[in-house]
One Martini backbone bead per residue (centre of mass of N, CA, C, O) as a GRO file, in nm:
protein
  270
    1SER     BB    1  -2.090   1.289   2.046
    2PRO     BB    2  -2.199   1.225   2.340
    3ASP     BB    3  -2.129   1.106   2.627
    4ILE     BB    4  -2.120   0.802   2.794
    5LEU     BB    5  -2.300   0.701   3.094
    6LEU     BB    6  -2.210   0.470   3.362
    7VAL     BB    7  -2.362   0.270   3.629
    8LEU     BB    8  -2.215  -0.014   3.806
    9GLU     BB    9  -2.172  -0.314   3.907
   10ALA     BB   10  -1.949  -0.572   3.939
   11SER     BB   11  -2.168  -0.773   3.800
   12GLY     BB   12  -2.309  -0.569   3.562
   13ARG     BB   13  -2.526  -0.405   3.692
   14LEU     BB   14  -2.735  -0.158   3.629
   15VAL     BB   15  -2.812   0.163   3.769
   16CYS     BB   16  -2.723   0.399   3.557
   17VAL     BB   17  -2.799   0.639   3.290
   18ASN     BB   18  -2.776   0.829   3.026
   19GLN     BB   19  -2.922   0.950   2.742
   20ALA     BB   20  -2.702   0.856   2.542
   21ALA     BB   21  -2.721   0.556   2.620
   22ALA     BB   22  -3.021   0.513   2.562
   23GLU     BB   23  -3.007   0.589   2.258
   24LEU     BB   24  -2.806   0.375   2.170
   25LEU     BB   25  -2.973   0.118   2.292
   26GLY     BB   26  -3.295   0.173   2.274
   27VAL     BB   27  -3.349   0.246   2.589
   28PRO     BB   28  -3.483   0.351   2.849
   29ALA     BB   29  -3.329   0.453   3.126
   30GLU     BB   30  -3.524   0.320   3.339
   31ALA     BB   31  -3.509   0.025   3.194
   32LEU     BB   32  -3.193  -0.031   3.254
   33ALA     BB   33  -3.231  -0.080   3.530
   34GLY     BB   34  -3.092  -0.406   3.613
   35ARG     BB   35  -2.937  -0.463   3.377
   36GLN     BB   36  -2.719  -0.635   3.183
   37ILE     BB   37  -2.445  -0.541   3.006
   38LEU     BB   38  -2.408  -0.812   2.836
   39ASP     BB   39  -2.673  -0.778   2.663
   40PHE     BB   40  -2.503  -0.549   2.468
   41ILE     BB   41  -2.261  -0.726   2.415
   42HIS     BB   42  -2.055  -0.874   2.229
   43PRO     BB   43  -1.977  -1.200   2.253
   44ASP     BB   44  -1.664  -1.162   2.180
   45ASP     BB   45  -1.646  -0.935   2.440
   46HIS     BB   46  -1.703  -1.062   2.718
   47ARG     BB   47  -1.432  -1.152   2.839
   48SER     BB   48  -1.280  -0.877   2.820
   49SER     BB   49  -1.487  -0.713   2.985
   50GLN     BB   50  -1.467  -0.877   3.248
   51SER     BB   51  -1.165  -0.826   3.287
   52VAL     BB   52  -1.181  -0.519   3.323
   53VAL     BB   53  -1.367  -0.519   3.568
   54GLY     BB   54  -1.176  -0.681   3.749
   55ASP     BB   55  -0.944  -0.475   3.743
   56LEU     BB   56  -1.100  -0.242   3.872
   57VAL     BB   57  -1.173  -0.379   4.141
   58ARG     BB   58  -0.851  -0.447   4.201
   59GLY     BB   59  -0.676  -0.201   4.089
   60GLU     BB   60  -0.555  -0.309   3.772
   61ALA     BB   61  -0.590  -0.103   3.572
   62SER     BB   62  -0.505  -0.002   3.278
   63GLN     BB   63  -0.385   0.211   3.075
   64GLY     BB   64  -0.632   0.344   2.908
   65ALA     BB   65  -0.842   0.241   2.669
   66TYR     BB   66  -1.148   0.060   2.590
   67VAL     BB   67  -1.272  -0.165   2.332
   68ASN     BB   68  -1.615  -0.225   2.236
   69ARG     BB   69  -1.927  -0.390   2.151
   70TYR     BB   70  -2.252  -0.257   2.072
   71ARG     BB   71  -2.593  -0.278   2.066
   72SER     BB   72  -2.808  -0.105   1.904
   73GLY     BB   73  -3.129  -0.002   1.837
   74SER     BB   74  -3.083  -0.095   1.521
   75GLY     BB   75  -2.867  -0.360   1.553
   76ALA     BB   76  -2.604  -0.235   1.544
   77TRP     BB   77  -2.261  -0.226   1.575
   78ARG     BB   78  -2.074  -0.050   1.825
   79SER     BB   79  -1.791   0.138   1.901
   80LEU     BB   80  -1.646   0.165   2.231
   81GLU     BB   81  -1.469   0.399   2.436
   82TRP     BB   82  -1.324   0.331   2.755
   83THR     BB   83  -1.357   0.462   3.090
   84GLY     BB   84  -1.272   0.388   3.445
   85SER     BB   85  -1.403   0.345   3.785
   86TYR     BB   86  -1.353   0.241   4.137
   87GLY     BB   87  -1.588   0.329   4.404
   88GLY     BB   88  -1.693   0.444   4.678
   89ASP     BB   89  -1.937   0.365   4.899
   90GLU     BB   90  -2.087   0.167   4.680
   91ARG     BB   91  -1.895   0.021   4.493
   92LEU     BB   92  -1.868   0.146   4.193
   93ILE     BB   93  -1.893   0.184   3.845
   94TYR     BB   94  -1.743   0.443   3.645
   95ALA     BB   95  -1.844   0.516   3.305
   96THR     BB   96  -1.698   0.621   2.994
   97ALA     BB   97  -1.803   0.698   2.648
   98ARG     BB   98  -1.715   0.666   2.294
   99ASP     BB   99  -1.796   0.681   1.965
  100VAL     BB  100  -1.566   0.491   1.724
  101THR     BB  101  -1.665   0.364   1.458
  102ASP     BB  102  -1.568   0.553   1.230
  103ARG     BB  103  -1.271   0.537   1.304
  104ASP     BB  104  -1.241   0.226   1.270
  105VAL     BB  105  -1.326   0.214   0.976
  106LEU     BB  106  -1.103   0.396   0.865
  107GLU     BB  107  -0.868   0.224   0.975
  108ALA     BB  108  -0.943  -0.034   0.828
  109ASP     BB  109  -0.924   0.084   0.544
  110ARG     BB  110  -0.631   0.172   0.565
  111SER     BB  111  -0.512  -0.108   0.626
  112LEU     BB  112  -0.612  -0.236   0.365
  113ARG     BB  113  -0.464  -0.052   0.167
  114VAL     BB  114  -0.182  -0.120   0.272
  115ALA     BB  115  -0.195  -0.426   0.226
  116VAL     BB  116  -0.244  -0.410  -0.078
  117ALA     BB  117   0.004  -0.238  -0.152
  118GLU     BB  118   0.218  -0.450  -0.045
  119THR     BB  119   0.125  -0.670  -0.281
  120MET     BB  120   0.220  -0.489  -0.493
  121SER     BB  121   0.437  -0.412  -0.767
  122GLU     BB  122   0.373  -0.127  -0.744
  123ALA     BB  123   0.498   0.214  -0.748
  124ALA     BB  124   0.446   0.535  -0.578
  125TYR     BB  125   0.435   0.889  -0.678
  126ALA     BB  126   0.455   1.251  -0.604
  127LEU     BB  127   0.448   1.572  -0.787
  128ARG     BB  128   0.520   1.862  -0.878
  129SER     BB  129   0.561   2.069  -1.155
  130ASP     BB  130   0.874   2.120  -1.043
  131GLY     BB  131   0.970   1.811  -0.937
  132ILE     BB  132   0.870   1.779  -0.643
  133ILE     BB  133   0.853   1.561  -0.390
  134VAL     BB  134   0.545   1.472  -0.180
  135TYR     BB  135   0.529   1.151  -0.249
  136ALA     BB  136   0.601   0.812  -0.110
  137ASP     BB  137   0.582   0.502  -0.105
  138ARG     BB  138   0.721   0.231   0.043
  139ARG     BB  139   0.786   0.078  -0.217
  140PHE     BB  140   0.944   0.302  -0.354
  141GLU     BB  141   1.161   0.333  -0.139
  142ARG     BB  142   1.263   0.041  -0.161
  143MET     BB  143   1.330   0.033  -0.465
  144PHE     BB  144   1.545   0.292  -0.420
  145GLY     BB  145   1.675   0.290  -0.113
  146TYR     BB  146   1.491   0.452   0.093
  147ALA     BB  147   1.387   0.615   0.349
  148PRO     BB  148   1.144   0.729   0.522
  149GLY     BB  149   1.103   1.053   0.373
  150GLU     BB  150   1.373   1.110   0.200
  151LEU     BB  151   1.230   1.218  -0.080
  152LEU     BB  152   1.118   1.457   0.036
  153GLY     BB  153   1.189   1.754  -0.151
  154ARG     BB  154   1.294   1.620  -0.397
  155SER     BB  155   1.408   1.565  -0.698
  156VAL     BB  156   1.320   1.351  -0.955
  157SER     BB  157   1.614   1.323  -1.076
  158ILE     BB  158   1.726   1.120  -0.855
  159VAL     BB  159   1.578   0.858  -1.019
  160ASN     BB  160   1.745   0.926  -1.273
  161ALA     BB  161   1.934   0.808  -1.514
  162PRO     BB  162   2.191   0.842  -1.697
  163SER     BB  163   2.194   0.951  -2.044
  164ALA     BB  164   2.146   1.117  -2.318
  165LEU     BB  165   2.001   1.244  -2.093
  166ASN     BB  166   1.987   1.410  -1.834
  167PRO     BB  167   1.797   1.387  -1.555
  168GLU     BB  168   1.667   1.671  -1.582
  169GLU     BB  169   1.579   1.652  -1.881
  170ARG     BB  170   1.407   1.395  -1.854
  171ALA     BB  171   1.207   1.509  -1.650
  172ARG     BB  172   1.108   1.751  -1.822
  173GLU     BB  173   1.001   1.586  -2.060
  174ILE     BB  174   0.782   1.425  -1.903
  175LEU     BB  175   0.635   1.665  -1.773
  176ARG     BB  176   0.557   1.811  -2.032
  177GLU     BB  177   0.386   1.582  -2.159
  178THR     BB  178   0.190   1.550  -1.922
  179GLU     BB  179   0.077   1.840  -1.925
  180GLU     BB  180  -0.023   1.833  -2.227
  181LYS     BB  181  -0.178   1.525  -2.221
  182GLY     BB  182  -0.215   1.400  -1.902
  183SER     BB  183   0.001   1.175  -2.002
  184TRP     BB  184   0.243   0.893  -1.949
  185GLN     BB  185   0.429   0.636  -2.130
  186GLY     BB  186   0.706   0.418  -2.029
  187GLU     BB  187   1.053   0.366  -2.036
  188VAL     BB  188   1.286   0.374  -1.756
  189GLU     BB  189   1.592   0.477  -1.627
  190ASN     BB  190   1.710   0.401  -1.314
  191ILE     BB  191   1.824   0.494  -0.970
  192ARG     BB  192   1.968   0.408  -0.697
  193LYS     BB  193   2.121   0.506  -0.415
  194ASN     BB  194   2.372   0.296  -0.482
  195GLY     BB  195   2.379   0.321  -0.825
  196GLU     BB  196   2.182   0.131  -0.939
  197HIS     BB  197   2.058   0.011  -1.231
  198PHE     BB  198   1.716   0.036  -1.367
  199TRP     BB  199   1.395  -0.076  -1.490
  200CYS     BB  200   1.085   0.095  -1.591
  201ARG     BB  201   0.737   0.113  -1.591
  202ALA     BB  202   0.556   0.412  -1.670
  203ASN     BB  203   0.273   0.588  -1.516
  204VAL     BB  204   0.151   0.914  -1.602
  205SER     BB  205  -0.040   1.166  -1.416
  206VAL     BB  206  -0.301   1.400  -1.351
  207HIS     BB  207  -0.379   1.571  -1.036
  208GLN     BB  208  -0.604   1.696  -0.791
  209HIS     BB  209  -0.513   1.871  -0.492
  210PRO     BB  210  -0.621   2.035  -0.205
  211THR     BB  211  -0.317   2.121  -0.119
  212HIS     BB  212  -0.108   2.096  -0.385
  213GLY     BB  213  -0.278   2.062  -0.629
  214ARG     BB  214  -0.110   2.006  -0.903
  215LEU     BB  215  -0.039   1.664  -0.978
  216ILE     BB  216   0.210   1.413  -1.030
  217VAL     BB  217   0.149   1.069  -1.102
  218ALA     BB  218   0.351   0.773  -1.039
  219VAL     BB  219   0.386   0.439  -1.180
  220HIS     BB  220   0.602   0.167  -1.094
  221THR     BB  221   0.758  -0.106  -1.285
  222GLU     BB  222   0.972  -0.349  -1.274
  223ILE     BB  223   1.179  -0.465  -1.586
  224THR     BB  224   1.463  -0.588  -1.582
  225GLY     BB  225   1.405  -0.890  -1.626
  226GLU     BB  226   1.259  -0.861  -1.896
  227ARG     BB  227   1.494  -0.731  -2.054
  228GLU     BB  228   1.700  -0.956  -2.007
  229ALA     BB  229   1.531  -1.181  -2.139
  230ALA     BB  230   1.505  -1.045  -2.416
  231ALA     BB  231   1.810  -1.026  -2.472
  232GLU     BB  232   1.862  -1.332  -2.458
  233ARG     BB  233   1.672  -1.412  -2.688
  234GLU     BB  234   1.817  -1.243  -2.904
  235ARG     BB  235   2.092  -1.381  -2.880
  236LEU     BB  236   1.992  -1.668  -2.952
  237HIS     BB  237   1.875  -1.594  -3.226
  238ARG     BB  238   2.140  -1.498  -3.353
  239ALA     BB  239   2.298  -1.760  -3.308
  240LEU     BB  240   2.109  -1.939  -3.473
  241ALA     BB  241   2.130  -1.783  -3.738
  242GLN     BB  242   2.436  -1.814  -3.766
  243GLY     BB  243   2.439  -2.125  -3.767
  244GLN     BB  244   2.259  -2.157  -4.020
  245LYS     BB  245   2.446  -2.001  -4.209
  246LEU     BB  246   2.693  -2.185  -4.177
  247GLU     BB  247   2.552  -2.443  -4.268
  248SER     BB  248   2.483  -2.343  -4.554
  249LEU     BB  249   2.777  -2.290  -4.639
  250GLY     BB  250   2.869  -2.582  -4.601
  251VAL     BB  251   2.682  -2.710  -4.810
  252LEU     BB  252   2.775  -2.538  -5.046
  253ALA     BB  253   3.075  -2.617  -5.035
  254GLY     BB  254   3.028  -2.920  -5.070
  255GLY     BB  255   2.894  -2.900  -5.347
  256ILE     BB  256   3.127  -2.764  -5.497
  257ALA     BB  257   3.339  -2.982  -5.441
  258HIS     BB  258   3.190  -3.211  -5.582
  259ASP     BB  259   3.173  -3.082  -5.860
  260PHE     BB  260   3.480  -3.042  -5.897
  261ASN     BB  261   3.558  -3.344  -5.883
  262ASN     BB  262   3.395  -3.433  -6.125
  263LEU     BB  263   3.534  -3.248  -6.328
  264LEU     BB  264   3.824  -3.351  -6.279
  265THR     BB  265   3.771  -3.643  -6.365
  266VAL     BB  266   3.695  -3.581  -6.657
  267VAL     BB  267   3.955  -3.438  -6.743
  268LEU     BB  268   4.157  -3.667  -6.668
  269GLY     BB  269   4.015  -3.895  -6.841
  270SER     BB  270   4.065  -3.735  -7.119
   0.00000   0.00000   0.00000
C-alpha cells in the first residue's frame, strides 16, 4: 500500500494529509485539516504517541520507527509504522507511515506458535529421504544437547543409539518403512551429544514441502522415565511372586514335617 503522509502541529492538530491517509481514516482529506490526530489513535496508544511527538519537538527522537494503532474508516484498528521529523519555518511535524497490520498479525501468530511449542513435551525435526536433517525445533535440539542449528545437514543416524542394528541401519529401516507405508510409530533408543542413552516414543510421517520436496517429519516424546518405572514395577512384581512362591514352599514343608512327626509317633508308639 502507498505511504501515508501527514503534516501536523506540535499540538497534534492536522494541517494536511495525502490521499492514502484519507482513504485509511475514511475521511476526505480536506475534512481532516484541523482535526486532532488523537481522535484516530487507539486510546491505549495516546500516551506513547504524545511522548514521541514531544521527543520530535525537543529534537530527542530516538532512532528507528514507531508503531501505533489507528482506527480505519471500516472501524477496524490498523497498525502503522511511523517515522517523522520536526522543523521548517512553520515548525511543523512531517510524518510518513506504512500499514504493517498484516506483518504484525503474522509475527503475533508466529510468536504464539513458538510459545505453544515451548510448552509442549514433544520435540520435532524433519529430514530428507536420504536421512539428512533439514529442520530441528529448539526443543529437539535441547533434548539431544545440541546448539541451535548444529544438527542441520547432519545424518539422522547421529541421534540413534547403537543397538542390535547400528545407527545407520536403524535409521534406514525406519525411513524405508515410513516411505512404504506413509508413517511409522514405535519406541527408539536415542543418544544425546554427551553420549547419554535415553528412550523416545516416535511418530514419523511423510510431508510435501515447497522447497525441500518430500520430507520425513518425526515427533519425539521422551519416555525414559516411563520405561524405568515400568521396569521397576516388573522387578517388584517378580520379587513379590518369588516371595509368595517361597512362602508356599515353606507352608508345604511345614505340613510335610508335621505329617512325618505324626507318622513317627505312631511307629514308635507301636
